[in-house]
């Protein structure tokens, strides 16, 4: 097979050969062998949060944002009012989704290098008793910041607010236990579980799903309708991404074998530490303070050298075997490097060497 570059991006990721191989078989979507896979995937996802008693997994075709849209549109009543604390692009996307869906919300802005403040959220709960929902991003992938979901979830329990968490880039690597009491948690196949992209899922309280009939704005994204259908038939209503689901089933099997969430976290923490230390040696500065940095994706300030241009840097690093990701800061030049995926023997060390060579190729000396 031709040597392809490693993906150091927040999804799609470089997946293991075992996961790739799981896609070599064709499955009939109405076949009982495939239904077994679907059942197993649904169950293992709920096992990851320890939620067998109260939660169900509803799988949804498409990118992660489709599942976010399905969760908000289906689980938040049309007359609800959401609070959206916002410290990045994925929080802004949730605001946009609410606007499209006609769900009222209050936006609470934070800086991109500042974690969401439980204190400010509590003040908003007290000032606006009409708030019904809190829509929260766990790891804000735009800068790589880790928001304090434990404290915020506790506030939601205390003030009886429904909590919906976008845990897309944290689920399965950072702890997101059912004991946090959220209504729903959203993630996808192509992030920390290290499957391939194409499937999202919502882990929702059964009691919340039961009450959600008729909320949805969209047939294809109606979580309730799909949930009911799964429970009756273990089938998707509409064509499922069969190969993606078979790959996810395999990826979850490998994840469990390797030690589950704690092991995945350890692997990403190791990648993250080596990455940051190696890049610092080359002169790069991470955008975030260490204690609020999620071990998922790291934003670095772009070099100040006049010869630096993201596109050229990207191509030069790619030539040495690695694909990095553009920055998503609103007001500063930056780039991002993911800590996830199957990075091969040389791991993040190999990436740092590739960056060093790319800098030499481009004659960049001032970092
Ligand atoms: C990746 C991601 C999403 C979903 O992105 P898609 O491009 O729609 O798959 C949503 N929220 C967060 C925090 C993410 O990291």
Coordinates of N, CA and C in Angstrom, one line a residue, residues 70-79 101 103 208-219 221-228 237:
X70 N -29.7 16.9 15.7 CA -30.7 16.0 16.0 C -31.1 16.0 17.5
X71 N -30.0 16.1 18.3 CA -30.2 16.1 19.8 C -31.0 17.4 20.2
X72 N -30.5 18.5 19.8 CA -31.2 19.8 20.2 C -32.6 19.8 19.6
X73 N -32.7 19.5 18.4 CA -34.1 19.6 17.7 C -35.1 18.6 18.3
X74 N -34.6 17.4 18.8 CA -35.5 16.4 19.3 C -35.7 16.5 20.8
X75 N -34.7 16.9 21.5 CA -34.8 16.7 23.0 C -35.2 18.1 23.6
X76 N -35.0 19.2 22.9 CA -35.3 20.5 23.5 C -36.7 20.9 23.0
X77 N -37.7 21.0 23.9 CA -39.0 21.4 23.4 C -38.9 22.8 22.7
X78 N -39.9 23.0 21.8 CA -39.8 24.2 20.9 C -40.0 25.5 21.7
X79 N -40.6 25.4 22.9 CA -40.7 26.6 23.8 C -39.7 26.6 24.9
X101 N -33.1 26.2 14.1 CA -34.2 25.4 14.6 C -35.3 26.2 15.3
X103 N -34.9 27.7 18.2 CA -34.9 27.5 19.7 C -34.3 28.8 20.3
X208 N -36.0 11.0 29.0 CA -36.1 12.2 28.2 C -36.5 11.9 26.8
X209 N -36.0 10.7 26.3 CA -36.4 10.3 24.9 C -37.9 10.0 24.9
X210 N -38.4 9.4 26.0 CA -39.8 9.1 26.0 C -40.7 10.3 25.9
X211 N -40.2 11.4 26.4 CA -41.0 12.7 26.4 C -40.8 13.5 25.1
X212 N -39.9 13.0 24.2 CA -39.5 13.9 23.1 C -40.3 13.7 21.8
X213 N -41.3 12.9 21.8 CA -42.1 12.6 20.6 C -42.7 14.0 20.1
X214 N -42.5 14.2 18.8 CA -43.2 15.4 18.2 C -42.4 16.7 18.3
X215 N -41.2 16.7 19.0 CA -40.4 17.9 19.1 C -39.7 18.2 17.8
X216 N -39.3 17.1 17.1 CA -38.3 17.3 16.0 C -38.9 18.1 14.8
X217 N -38.0 18.9 14.2 CA -38.3 19.7 13.1 C -38.1 19.0 11.8
X218 N -37.4 17.8 11.9 CA -36.9 17.1 10.7 C -37.1 15.6 10.9
X219 N -37.6 15.0 9.8 CA -37.8 13.5 9.9 C -36.5 12.8 10.0
X221 N -33.7 13.6 11.0 CA -32.9 13.9 12.3 C -33.8 13.8 13.5
X222 N -34.9 13.0 13.4 CA -35.8 12.8 14.5 C -35.2 11.7 15.4
X223 N -34.7 12.0 16.5 CA -34.0 11.1 17.4 C -35.1 10.1 18.0
X224 N -36.2 10.7 18.4 CA -37.3 9.8 19.0 C -37.7 8.7 18.0
X225 N -37.9 9.1 16.8 CA -38.4 8.2 15.7 C -37.4 7.1 15.5
X226 N -36.1 7.5 15.5 CA -35.0 6.5 15.3 C -34.9 5.6 16.5
X227 N -35.0 6.2 17.7 CA -34.9 5.4 18.9 C -36.0 4.3 19.0
X228 N -37.2 4.7 18.7 CA -38.4 3.8 18.7 C -38.2 2.7 17.8
X237 N -33.8 3.5 10.2 CA -35.0 3.8 9.4 C -34.5 3.9 7.9

